[in-house]
Coordinates of C-alpha atoms and ligand atoms in Angstrom, one line a residue:
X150 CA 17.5 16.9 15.5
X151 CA 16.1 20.2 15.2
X152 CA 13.2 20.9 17.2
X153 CA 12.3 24.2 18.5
X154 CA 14.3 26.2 15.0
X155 CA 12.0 24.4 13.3
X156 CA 8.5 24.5 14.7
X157 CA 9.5 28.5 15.5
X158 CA 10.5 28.9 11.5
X159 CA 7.6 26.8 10.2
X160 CA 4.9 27.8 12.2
X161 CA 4.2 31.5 12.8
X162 CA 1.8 30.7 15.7
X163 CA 4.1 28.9 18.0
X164 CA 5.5 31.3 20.7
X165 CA 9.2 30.4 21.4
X166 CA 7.7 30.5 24.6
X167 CA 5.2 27.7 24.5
X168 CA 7.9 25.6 23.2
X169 CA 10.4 26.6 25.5
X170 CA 8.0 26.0 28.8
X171 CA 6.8 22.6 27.0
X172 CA 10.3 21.0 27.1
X173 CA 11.2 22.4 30.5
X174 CA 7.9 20.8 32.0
X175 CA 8.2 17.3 30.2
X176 CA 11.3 16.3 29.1
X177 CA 11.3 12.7 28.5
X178 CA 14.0 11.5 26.1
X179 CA 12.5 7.9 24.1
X180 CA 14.5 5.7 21.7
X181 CA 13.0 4.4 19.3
X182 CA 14.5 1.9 15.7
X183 CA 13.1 3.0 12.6
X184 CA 13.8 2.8 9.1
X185 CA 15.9 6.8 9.2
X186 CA 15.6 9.3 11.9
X187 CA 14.1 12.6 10.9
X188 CA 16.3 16.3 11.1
X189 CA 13.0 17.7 12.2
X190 CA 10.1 17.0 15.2
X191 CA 7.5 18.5 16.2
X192 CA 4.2 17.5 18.5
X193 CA 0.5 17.0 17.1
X194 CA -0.4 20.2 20.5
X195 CA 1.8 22.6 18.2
X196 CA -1.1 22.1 15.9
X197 CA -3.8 23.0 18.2
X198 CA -3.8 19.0 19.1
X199 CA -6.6 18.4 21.9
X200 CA -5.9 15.0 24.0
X201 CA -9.3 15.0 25.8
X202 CA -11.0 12.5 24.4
X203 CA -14.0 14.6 22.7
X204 CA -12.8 17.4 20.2
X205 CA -11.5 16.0 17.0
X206 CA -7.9 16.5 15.9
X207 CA -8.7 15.9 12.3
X208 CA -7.2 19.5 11.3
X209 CA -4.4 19.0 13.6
X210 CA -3.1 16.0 12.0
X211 CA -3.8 17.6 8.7
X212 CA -2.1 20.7 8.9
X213 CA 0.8 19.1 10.9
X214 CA 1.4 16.7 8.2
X215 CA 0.8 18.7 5.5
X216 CA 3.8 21.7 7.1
X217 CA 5.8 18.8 7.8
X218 CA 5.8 17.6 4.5
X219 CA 7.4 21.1 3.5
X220 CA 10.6 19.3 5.0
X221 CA 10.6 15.6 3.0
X222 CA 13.4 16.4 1.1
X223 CA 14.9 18.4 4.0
X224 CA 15.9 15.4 6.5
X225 CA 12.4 15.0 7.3
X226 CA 10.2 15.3 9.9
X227 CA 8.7 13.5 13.0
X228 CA 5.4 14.3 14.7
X229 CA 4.2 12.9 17.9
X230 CA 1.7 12.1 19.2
X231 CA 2.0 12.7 23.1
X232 CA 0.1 10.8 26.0
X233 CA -3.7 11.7 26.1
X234 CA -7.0 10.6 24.1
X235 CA -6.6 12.2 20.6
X236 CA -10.2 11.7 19.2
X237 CA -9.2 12.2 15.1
X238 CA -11.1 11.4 11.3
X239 CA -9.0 9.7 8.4
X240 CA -5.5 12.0 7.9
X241 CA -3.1 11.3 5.0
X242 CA 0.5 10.7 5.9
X243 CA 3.7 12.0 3.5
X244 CA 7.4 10.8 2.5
X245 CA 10.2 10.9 4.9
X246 CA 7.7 10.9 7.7
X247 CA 7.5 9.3 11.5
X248 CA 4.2 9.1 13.4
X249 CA 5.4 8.4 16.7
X250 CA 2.5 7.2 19.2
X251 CA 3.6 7.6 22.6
X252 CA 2.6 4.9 25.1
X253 CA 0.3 6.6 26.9
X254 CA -1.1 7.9 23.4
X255 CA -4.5 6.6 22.1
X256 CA -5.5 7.5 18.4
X257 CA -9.3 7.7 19.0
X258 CA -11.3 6.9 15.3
X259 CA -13.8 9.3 15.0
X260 CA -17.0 7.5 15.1
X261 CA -18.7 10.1 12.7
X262 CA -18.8 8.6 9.0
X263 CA -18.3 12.4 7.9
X264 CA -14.9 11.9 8.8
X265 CA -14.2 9.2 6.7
X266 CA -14.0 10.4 2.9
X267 CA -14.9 7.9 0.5
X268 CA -12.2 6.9 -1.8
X269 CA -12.7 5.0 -5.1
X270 CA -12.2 0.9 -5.0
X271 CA -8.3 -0.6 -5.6
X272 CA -8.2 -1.6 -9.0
X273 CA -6.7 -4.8 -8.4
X274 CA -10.5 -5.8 -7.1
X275 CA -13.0 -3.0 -9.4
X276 CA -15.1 -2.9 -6.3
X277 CA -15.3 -2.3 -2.5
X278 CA -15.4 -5.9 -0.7
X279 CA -18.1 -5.6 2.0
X280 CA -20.5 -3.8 -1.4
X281 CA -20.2 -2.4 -4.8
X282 CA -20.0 0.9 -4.1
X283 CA -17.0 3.4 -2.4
X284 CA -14.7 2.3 0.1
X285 CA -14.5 4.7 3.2
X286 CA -10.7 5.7 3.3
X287 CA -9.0 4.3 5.9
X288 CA -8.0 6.0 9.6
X289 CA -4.2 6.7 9.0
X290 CA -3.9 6.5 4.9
X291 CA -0.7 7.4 2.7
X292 CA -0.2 7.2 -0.9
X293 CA 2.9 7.0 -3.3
X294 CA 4.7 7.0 -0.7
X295 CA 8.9 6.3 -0.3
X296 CA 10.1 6.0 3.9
X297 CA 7.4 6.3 6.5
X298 CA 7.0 4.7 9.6
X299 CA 4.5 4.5 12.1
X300 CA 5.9 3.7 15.4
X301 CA 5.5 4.5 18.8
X302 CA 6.5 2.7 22.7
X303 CA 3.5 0.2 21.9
X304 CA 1.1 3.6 21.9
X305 CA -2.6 2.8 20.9
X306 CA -4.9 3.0 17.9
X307 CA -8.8 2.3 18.5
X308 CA -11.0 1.9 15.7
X309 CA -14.0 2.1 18.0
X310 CA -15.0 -0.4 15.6
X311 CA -18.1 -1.5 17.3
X312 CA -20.5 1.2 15.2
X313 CA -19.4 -0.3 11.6
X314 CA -19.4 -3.9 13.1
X315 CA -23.3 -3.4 14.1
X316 CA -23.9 -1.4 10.9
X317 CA -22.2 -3.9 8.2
X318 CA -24.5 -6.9 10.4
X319 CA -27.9 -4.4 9.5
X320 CA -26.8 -3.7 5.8
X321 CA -27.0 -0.4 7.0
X322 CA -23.4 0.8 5.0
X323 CA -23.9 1.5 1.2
X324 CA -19.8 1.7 1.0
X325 CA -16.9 -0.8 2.4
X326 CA -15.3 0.1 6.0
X327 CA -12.8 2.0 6.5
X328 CA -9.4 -0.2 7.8
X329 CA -7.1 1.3 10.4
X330 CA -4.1 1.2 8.6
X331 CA -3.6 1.5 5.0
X332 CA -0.7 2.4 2.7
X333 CA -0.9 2.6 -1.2
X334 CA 1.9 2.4 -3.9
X335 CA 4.6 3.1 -1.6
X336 CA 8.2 1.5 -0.8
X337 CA 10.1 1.4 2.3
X338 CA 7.2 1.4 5.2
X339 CA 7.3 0.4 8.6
X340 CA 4.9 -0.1 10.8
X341 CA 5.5 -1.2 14.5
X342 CA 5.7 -1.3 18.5
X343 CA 1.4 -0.1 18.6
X344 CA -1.0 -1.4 19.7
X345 CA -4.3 -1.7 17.4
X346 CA -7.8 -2.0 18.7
X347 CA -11.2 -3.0 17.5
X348 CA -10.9 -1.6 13.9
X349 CA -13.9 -0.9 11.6
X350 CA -12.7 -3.8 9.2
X351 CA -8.6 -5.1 8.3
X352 CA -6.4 -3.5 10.6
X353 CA -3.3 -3.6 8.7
X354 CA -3.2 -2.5 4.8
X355 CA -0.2 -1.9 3.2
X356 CA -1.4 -2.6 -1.2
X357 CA 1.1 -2.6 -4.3
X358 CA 4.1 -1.7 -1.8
X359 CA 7.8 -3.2 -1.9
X360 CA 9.9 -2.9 1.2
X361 CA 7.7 -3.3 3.9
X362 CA 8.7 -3.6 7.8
X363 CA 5.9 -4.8 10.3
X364 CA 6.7 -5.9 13.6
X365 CA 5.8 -5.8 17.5
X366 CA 2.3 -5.3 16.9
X367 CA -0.5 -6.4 19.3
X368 CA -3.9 -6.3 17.6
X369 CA -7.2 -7.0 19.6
X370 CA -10.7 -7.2 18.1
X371 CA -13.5 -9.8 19.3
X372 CA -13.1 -12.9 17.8
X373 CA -17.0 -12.7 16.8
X374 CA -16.1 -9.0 15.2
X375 CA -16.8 -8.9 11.1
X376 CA -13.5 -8.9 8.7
X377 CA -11.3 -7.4 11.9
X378 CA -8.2 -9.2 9.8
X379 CA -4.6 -8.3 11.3
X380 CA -2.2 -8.0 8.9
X381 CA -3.6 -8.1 5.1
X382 CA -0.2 -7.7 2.8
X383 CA -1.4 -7.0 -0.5
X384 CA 0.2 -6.9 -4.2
X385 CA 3.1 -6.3 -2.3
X386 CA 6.9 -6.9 -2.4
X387 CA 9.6 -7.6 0.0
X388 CA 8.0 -7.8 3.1
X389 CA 8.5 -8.8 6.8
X390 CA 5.9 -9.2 9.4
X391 CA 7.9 -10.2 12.5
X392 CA 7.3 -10.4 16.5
X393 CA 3.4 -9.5 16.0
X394 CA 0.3 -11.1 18.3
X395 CA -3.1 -11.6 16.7
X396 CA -6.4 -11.9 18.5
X397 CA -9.5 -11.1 15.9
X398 CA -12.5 -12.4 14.5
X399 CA -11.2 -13.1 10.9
X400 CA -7.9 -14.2 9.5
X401 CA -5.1 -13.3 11.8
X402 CA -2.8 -12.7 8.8
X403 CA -4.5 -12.6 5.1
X404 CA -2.1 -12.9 1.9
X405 CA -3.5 -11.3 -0.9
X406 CA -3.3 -10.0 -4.7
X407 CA -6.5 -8.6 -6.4
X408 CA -9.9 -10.1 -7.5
X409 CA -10.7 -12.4 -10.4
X410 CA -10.8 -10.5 -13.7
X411 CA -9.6 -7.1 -12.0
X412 CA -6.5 -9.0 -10.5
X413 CA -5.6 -10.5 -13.3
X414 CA -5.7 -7.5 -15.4
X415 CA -3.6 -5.6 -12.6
X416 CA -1.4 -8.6 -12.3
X417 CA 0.7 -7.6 -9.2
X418 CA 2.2 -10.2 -7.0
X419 CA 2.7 -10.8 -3.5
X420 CA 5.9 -12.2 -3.3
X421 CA 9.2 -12.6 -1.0
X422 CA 7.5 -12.2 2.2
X423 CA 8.6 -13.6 5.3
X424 CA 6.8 -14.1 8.6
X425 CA 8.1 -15.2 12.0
X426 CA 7.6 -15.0 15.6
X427 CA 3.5 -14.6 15.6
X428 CA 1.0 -15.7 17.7
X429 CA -2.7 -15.8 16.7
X430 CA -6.7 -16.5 18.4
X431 CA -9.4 -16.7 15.8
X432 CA -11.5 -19.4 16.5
X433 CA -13.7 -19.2 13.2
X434 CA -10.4 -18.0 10.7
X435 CA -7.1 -19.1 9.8
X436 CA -3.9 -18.3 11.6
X437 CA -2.2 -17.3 7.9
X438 CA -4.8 -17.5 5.1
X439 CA -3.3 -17.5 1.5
X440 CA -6.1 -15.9 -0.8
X441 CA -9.1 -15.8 -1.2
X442 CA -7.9 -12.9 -3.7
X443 CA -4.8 -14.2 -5.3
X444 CA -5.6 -13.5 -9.0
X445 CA -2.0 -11.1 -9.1
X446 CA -0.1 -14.6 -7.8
X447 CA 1.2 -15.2 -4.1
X448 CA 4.6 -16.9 -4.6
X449 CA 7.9 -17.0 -2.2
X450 CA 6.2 -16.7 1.2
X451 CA 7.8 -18.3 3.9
X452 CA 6.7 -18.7 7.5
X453 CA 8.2 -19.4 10.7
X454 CA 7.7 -19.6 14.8
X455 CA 4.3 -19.6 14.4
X456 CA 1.7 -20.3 17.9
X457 CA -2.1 -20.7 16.8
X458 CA -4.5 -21.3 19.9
X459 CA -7.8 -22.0 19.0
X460 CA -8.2 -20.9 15.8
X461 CA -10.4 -23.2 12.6
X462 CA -7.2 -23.8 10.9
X463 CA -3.1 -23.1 10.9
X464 CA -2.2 -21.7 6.9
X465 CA -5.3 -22.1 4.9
X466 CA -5.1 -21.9 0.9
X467 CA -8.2 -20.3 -0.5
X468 CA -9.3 -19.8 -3.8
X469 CA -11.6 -20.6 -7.0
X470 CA -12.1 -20.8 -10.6
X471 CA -11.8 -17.7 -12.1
X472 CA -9.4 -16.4 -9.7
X473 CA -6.2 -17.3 -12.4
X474 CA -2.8 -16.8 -11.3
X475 CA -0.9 -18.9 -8.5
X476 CA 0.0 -19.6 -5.1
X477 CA 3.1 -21.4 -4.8
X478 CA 6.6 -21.6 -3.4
X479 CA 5.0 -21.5 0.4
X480 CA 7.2 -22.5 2.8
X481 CA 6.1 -23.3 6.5
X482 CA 8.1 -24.5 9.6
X483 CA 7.8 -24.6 13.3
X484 CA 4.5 -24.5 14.0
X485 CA 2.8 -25.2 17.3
X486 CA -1.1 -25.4 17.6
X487 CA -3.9 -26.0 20.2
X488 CA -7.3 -26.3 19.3
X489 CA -7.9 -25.7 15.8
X490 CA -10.9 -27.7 13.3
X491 CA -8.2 -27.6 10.6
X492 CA -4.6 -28.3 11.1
X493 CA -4.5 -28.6 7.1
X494 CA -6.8 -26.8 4.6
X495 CA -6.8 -26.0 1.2
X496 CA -10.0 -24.9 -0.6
X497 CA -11.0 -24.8 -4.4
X498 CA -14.3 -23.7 -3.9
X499 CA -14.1 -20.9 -2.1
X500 CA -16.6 -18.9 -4.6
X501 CA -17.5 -14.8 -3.9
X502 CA -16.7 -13.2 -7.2
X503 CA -16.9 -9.9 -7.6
X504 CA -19.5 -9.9 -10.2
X505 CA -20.4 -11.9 -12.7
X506 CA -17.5 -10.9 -15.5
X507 CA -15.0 -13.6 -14.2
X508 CA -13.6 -15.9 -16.2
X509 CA -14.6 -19.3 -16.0
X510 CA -11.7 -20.9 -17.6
X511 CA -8.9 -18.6 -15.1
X512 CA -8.0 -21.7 -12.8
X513 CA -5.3 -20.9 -10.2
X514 CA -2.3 -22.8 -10.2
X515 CA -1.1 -24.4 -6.7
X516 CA 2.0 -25.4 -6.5
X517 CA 5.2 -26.3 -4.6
X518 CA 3.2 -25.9 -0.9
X519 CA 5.8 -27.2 1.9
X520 CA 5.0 -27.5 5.7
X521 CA 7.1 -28.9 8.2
X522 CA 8.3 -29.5 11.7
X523 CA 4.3 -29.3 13.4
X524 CA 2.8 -30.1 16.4
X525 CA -0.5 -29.9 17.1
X526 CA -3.0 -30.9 20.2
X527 CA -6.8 -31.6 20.3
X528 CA -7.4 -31.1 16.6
X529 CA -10.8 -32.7 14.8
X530 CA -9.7 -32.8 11.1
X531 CA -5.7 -33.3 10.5
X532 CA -6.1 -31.9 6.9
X533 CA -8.7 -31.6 4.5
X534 CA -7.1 -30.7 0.6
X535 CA -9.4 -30.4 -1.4
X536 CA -8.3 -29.2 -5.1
X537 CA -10.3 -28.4 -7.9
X538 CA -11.5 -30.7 -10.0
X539 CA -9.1 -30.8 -14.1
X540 CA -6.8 -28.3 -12.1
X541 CA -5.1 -30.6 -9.2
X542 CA -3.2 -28.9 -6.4
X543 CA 0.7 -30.3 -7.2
X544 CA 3.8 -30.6 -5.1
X545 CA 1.7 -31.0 -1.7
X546 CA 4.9 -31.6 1.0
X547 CA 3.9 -32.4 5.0
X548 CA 7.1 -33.7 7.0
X549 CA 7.1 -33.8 10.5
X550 CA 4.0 -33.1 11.7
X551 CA 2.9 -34.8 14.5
X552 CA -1.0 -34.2 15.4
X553 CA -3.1 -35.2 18.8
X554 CA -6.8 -35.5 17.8
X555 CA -9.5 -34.4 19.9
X556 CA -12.2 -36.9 21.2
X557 CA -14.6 -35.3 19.4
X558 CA -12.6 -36.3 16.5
X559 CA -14.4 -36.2 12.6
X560 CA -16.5 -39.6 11.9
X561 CA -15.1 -39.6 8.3
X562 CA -11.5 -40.0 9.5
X563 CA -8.9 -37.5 9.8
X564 CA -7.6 -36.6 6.7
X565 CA -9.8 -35.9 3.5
X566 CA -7.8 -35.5 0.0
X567 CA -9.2 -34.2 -3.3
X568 CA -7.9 -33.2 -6.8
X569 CA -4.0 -32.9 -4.9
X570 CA -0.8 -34.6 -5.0
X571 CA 2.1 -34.6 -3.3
X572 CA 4.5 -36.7 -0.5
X573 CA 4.2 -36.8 3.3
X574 CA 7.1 -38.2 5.6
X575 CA 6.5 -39.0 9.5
X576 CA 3.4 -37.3 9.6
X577 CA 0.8 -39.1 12.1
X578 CA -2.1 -39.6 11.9
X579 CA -1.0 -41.3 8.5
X580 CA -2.0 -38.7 5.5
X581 CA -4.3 -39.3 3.1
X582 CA -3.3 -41.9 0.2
X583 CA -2.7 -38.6 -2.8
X584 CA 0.6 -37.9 -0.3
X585 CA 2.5 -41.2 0.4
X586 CA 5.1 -41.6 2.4
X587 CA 8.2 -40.4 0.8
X588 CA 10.7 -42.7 2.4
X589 CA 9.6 -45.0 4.7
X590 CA 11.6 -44.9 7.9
X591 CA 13.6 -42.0 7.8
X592 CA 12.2 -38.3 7.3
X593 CA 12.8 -36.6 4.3
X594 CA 12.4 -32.9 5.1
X595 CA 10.0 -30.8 3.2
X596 CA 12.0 -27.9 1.7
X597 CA 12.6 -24.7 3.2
X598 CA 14.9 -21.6 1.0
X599 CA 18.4 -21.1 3.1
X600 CA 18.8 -18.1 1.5
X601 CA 17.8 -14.4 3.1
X602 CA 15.0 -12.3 1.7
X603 CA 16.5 -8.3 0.8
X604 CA 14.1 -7.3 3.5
X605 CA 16.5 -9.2 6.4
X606 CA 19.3 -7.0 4.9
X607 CA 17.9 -4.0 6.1
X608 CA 18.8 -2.7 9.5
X609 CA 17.0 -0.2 11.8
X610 CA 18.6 3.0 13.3
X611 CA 17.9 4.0 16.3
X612 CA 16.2 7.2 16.7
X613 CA 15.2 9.3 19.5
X614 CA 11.9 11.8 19.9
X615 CA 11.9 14.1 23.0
X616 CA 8.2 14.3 24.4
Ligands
NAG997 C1 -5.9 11.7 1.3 O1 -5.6 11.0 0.1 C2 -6.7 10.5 -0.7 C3 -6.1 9.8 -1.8 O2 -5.7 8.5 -1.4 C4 -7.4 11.8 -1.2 O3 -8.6 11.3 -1.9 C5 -7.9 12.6 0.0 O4 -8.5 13.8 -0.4 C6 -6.7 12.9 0.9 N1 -7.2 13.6 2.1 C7 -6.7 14.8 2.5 C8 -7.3 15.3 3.7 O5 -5.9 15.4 1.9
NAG998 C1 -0.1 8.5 -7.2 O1 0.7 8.5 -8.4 C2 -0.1 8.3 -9.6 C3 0.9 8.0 -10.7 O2 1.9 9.0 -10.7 C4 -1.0 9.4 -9.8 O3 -1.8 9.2 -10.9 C5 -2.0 9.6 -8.6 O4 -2.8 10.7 -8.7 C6 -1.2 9.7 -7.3 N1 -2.1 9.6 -6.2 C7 -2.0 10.3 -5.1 C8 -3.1 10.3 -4.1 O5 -1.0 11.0 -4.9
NAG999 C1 1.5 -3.7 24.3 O1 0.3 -3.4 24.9 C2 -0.6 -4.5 24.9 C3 -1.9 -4.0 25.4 O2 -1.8 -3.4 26.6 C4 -0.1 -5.6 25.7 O3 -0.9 -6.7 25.7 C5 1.3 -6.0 25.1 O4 1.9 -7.0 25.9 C6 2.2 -4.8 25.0 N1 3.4 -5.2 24.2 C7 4.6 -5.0 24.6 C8 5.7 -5.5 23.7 O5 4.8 -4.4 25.6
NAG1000 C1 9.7 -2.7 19.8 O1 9.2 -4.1 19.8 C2 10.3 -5.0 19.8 C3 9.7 -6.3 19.6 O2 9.2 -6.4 18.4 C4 11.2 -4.8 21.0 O3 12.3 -5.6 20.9 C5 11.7 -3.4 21.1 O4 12.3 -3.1 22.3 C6 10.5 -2.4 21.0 N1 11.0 -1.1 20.9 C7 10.4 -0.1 21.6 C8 11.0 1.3 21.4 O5 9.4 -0.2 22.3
NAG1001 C1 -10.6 -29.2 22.6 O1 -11.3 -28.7 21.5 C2 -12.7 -28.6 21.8 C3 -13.4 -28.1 20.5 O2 -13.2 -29.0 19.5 C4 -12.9 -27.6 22.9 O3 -14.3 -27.5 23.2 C5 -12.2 -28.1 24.1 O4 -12.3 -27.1 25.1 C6 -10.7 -28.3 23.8 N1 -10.0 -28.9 24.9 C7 -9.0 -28.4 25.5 C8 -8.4 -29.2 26.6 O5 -8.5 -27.3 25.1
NAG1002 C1 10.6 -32.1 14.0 O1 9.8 -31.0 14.4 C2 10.1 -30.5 15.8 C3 9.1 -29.4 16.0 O2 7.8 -29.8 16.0 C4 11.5 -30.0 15.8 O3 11.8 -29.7 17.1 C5 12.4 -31.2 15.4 O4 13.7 -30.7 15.4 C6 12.0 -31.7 14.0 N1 12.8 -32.8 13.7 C7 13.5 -32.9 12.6 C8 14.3 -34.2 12.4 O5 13.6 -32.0 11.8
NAG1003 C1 -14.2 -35.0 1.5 O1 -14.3 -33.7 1.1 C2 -15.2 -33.5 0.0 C3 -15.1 -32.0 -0.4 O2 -13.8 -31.7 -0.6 C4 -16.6 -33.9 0.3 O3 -17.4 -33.7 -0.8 C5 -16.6 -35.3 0.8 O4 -17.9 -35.6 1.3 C6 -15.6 -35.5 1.9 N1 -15.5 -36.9 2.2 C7 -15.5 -37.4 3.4 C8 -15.3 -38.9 3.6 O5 -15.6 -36.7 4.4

């Protein structure tokens, strides 16, 4: 690694001096695995960084990244982020690029909406979600993007979130919140070992990317906080989410793929994604929701290892005429819940269009849905499927699942079937009559793919950044 050559070379200001004296005084050697190492470092107080907690670092991180990206094609560069309170607006990242957030770091979200440029809506949904207008670009942004990582020793990121919660509640916003994290049309991104706090809205963006690493997050919002979604993979390819631990007040982890008519049009998949070892709290969301925007297809997700503690449902499917496309091929094993409404739910109706140009006759196709090897304690409703009606759910498969209803149980019984079809095998409470029993007796497994996903293929290196 090349440290003080480079900063001297690149940056006129630095004094071999100042660099010298700031690796004498701390000297603190950190491994880290990411994606590639990076020929080059440097650290975010070579920039004129202030950790304090008050002045903003918006120019630092902009001018760092923006002479570090001078080296992309040069071995690349990493910049750190070193302990202290780094109070910062939205900053772009660039290719072959680290951001490595020491432990003691915290990423401070300005709370000053000047900071946040407004950006124009994704195409795959022709409008900002919380209004019509401009979205507000998120904290730590990138776009066409090929290798960056965001990484860190579990260093923190704080939305400060609790400004835009209070304004979205008042109607006070004429553009959508910004998100923590986002990254746009770009292939081979990591994000991992943070910690993310009380974001605006989503926490975790990455839209139309293949290749995508996320693991050993811990995200925190309140679970009464608007839209704080954890992980939100979107139109994208290839994708792990591993080791990660979910408390919010929306939809621990949200598969997505565009909006009705604009969806449709963009027509980009999510698709070989695989999700294990995750634990989620959202007492009014779902652990992993499928949808609501699906209208570029969801197919090929499978999920494993997953603990949901009080949360309204386990894997929710969500969508609605007009949506189009698919959800199908979802595979689900090993889950263990306590204290959910739902363990079950699929939903036809779930409405919110993004104006009134949908198409009526784009039904979504649901198909080939597989969950397996559950248990679940103090649950009201086992499973309510509710399809749409001339457009059934198909290939519904539940074996396994063994559920312990609560005493405040549903009146109307414990499962609730609609417009779906499908086998169950050892599933108790008995399922709903539209999945019978497969074969009495024994249990017939639901299926689950044996083969790898490309994204298990690729292996980490370890790197090291001196701070
Ligand atoms: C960051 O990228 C967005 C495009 O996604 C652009 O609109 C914005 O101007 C960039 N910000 C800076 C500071 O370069
Ligand atoms: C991303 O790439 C597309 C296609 O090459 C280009 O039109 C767009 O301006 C780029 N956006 C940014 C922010 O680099
Ligand atoms: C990371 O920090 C969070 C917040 O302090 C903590 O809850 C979590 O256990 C830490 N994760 C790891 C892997 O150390
Ligand atoms: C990152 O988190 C993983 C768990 O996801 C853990 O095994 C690993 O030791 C952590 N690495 C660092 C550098 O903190
Ligand atoms: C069972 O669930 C109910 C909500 O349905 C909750 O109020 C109660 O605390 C839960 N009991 C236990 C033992 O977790
Ligand atoms: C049934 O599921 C449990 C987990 O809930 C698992 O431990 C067990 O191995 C499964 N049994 C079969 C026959 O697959
Ligand atoms: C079953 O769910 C449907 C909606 O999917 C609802 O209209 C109906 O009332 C429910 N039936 C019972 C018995 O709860």
């Amino acid at each position: 690694m090349e440290m003080i050559g480079f900063a001297f070379l690149l940056l006129g200001l630095v004094s071999p001096i100042s660099v010298a004296s700031r690796i004498q005084a701390s000297s603190e050697l950190l491994d880290f695995e990411a994606l590639n190492c990076r020929k080059h470092s440097a650290v975010l107080t070579q920039f004129g960084g202030k950790g304090d907690g008050k002045t903003s670092n918006t120019n630092a991180f902009q001018s760092a990244i923006s002479q570090l990206s001078k080296v992309a094609s040069d071995g690349g560069a990493q910049l750190i982020v070193p302990p202290g309170r780094w109070l910062t607006g939205s900053f772009n990242l660039t290719s072959h690029f680290t951001l490595y957030i020491h432990k003691d770091a915290v990423i401070l979200a300005s709370q000053d909406e000047s900071e946040w440029p407004l950006i124009k809506p994704l195409p795959s949904y022709g409008r900002g979600r919380d209004d019509s207008g401009a979205r507000f670009i998120s904290l730590i942004s990138g776009t066409n993007l090929t290798d960056v990582v965001i990484t860190g020793g579990n260093g923190t990121i704080d939305g400060q979130g609790a400004i835009w919660w209070q304004k979205f509640k008042n109607k006070q916003l004429q553009n959508t919140r910004p998100y923590l994290i986002e990254i746009m049309f770009s292939t081979q991104v990591q994000i991992s070992n943070l910690t993310l706090l009380n974001s605006p809205s989503w926490n975790v963006h990455p839209v139309y990317c293949s290749d995508v690493i996320i693991q050993g997050l811990t995200i925190r919002a309140p679970v009464d906080s608007p839209n704080t979604d954890g992980i939100n993979p979107d139109s994208c390819s290839n994708v792990r989410i591993q080791d990660c631990d979910v408390v919010s007040g929306d939809d621990c982890i949200a598969v997505k793929s565009g909006w009705d008519e604009y969806g449709i049009a963009f027509g980009m998949p999510t698709q070989q994604l695989i999700i294990r070892r995750f634990t989620c709290v959202s007492p009014y969301s779902a652990a992993i929701a499928l949808g609501s925007e699906m209208s570029g297809g969801i197919r090929d997700v499978r999920a494993e290892d997953i603990t949901a503690v009080t949360t309204e449902s386990a894997v929710r499917i969500k969508t609605a005429v007009g949506r189009g496309a698919y959800v199908k091929d979802i595979y689900v094993k090993g889950v263990t819940m306590h204290t959910m409404k739902y363990v079950f739910w699929m939903t036809g109706n779930y409405g919110e269009h993004p104006d009134n140009g949908y198409d009526p006759k784009a039904l979504p196709v649901i198909e080939n849905i597989n969950y397996r090897d559950m248990t679940a304690e103090n649950v009201t409703i086992a499973g309510h499927l509710e399809g749409i009606n001339g457009d059934p759910f198909t290939g519904i498969c539940v074996s396994n699942v063994t559920i312990g209803m609560s005493s405040v149980k549903s009146k109307k019984g414990p499962w609730n079937c609609t417009d779906v079809s499908g086998v169950s095998s050892k599933v108790s409470p008995q399922p709903c009559s539209l999945l019978p029993e497969k074969q009495p007796g024994t249990i017939v497994p639901c299926a689950y793919p044996e083969d790898k996903l490309p994204i298990d293929n690729v292996q980490l290196k370890t790197c090291s950044a001196i701070v």
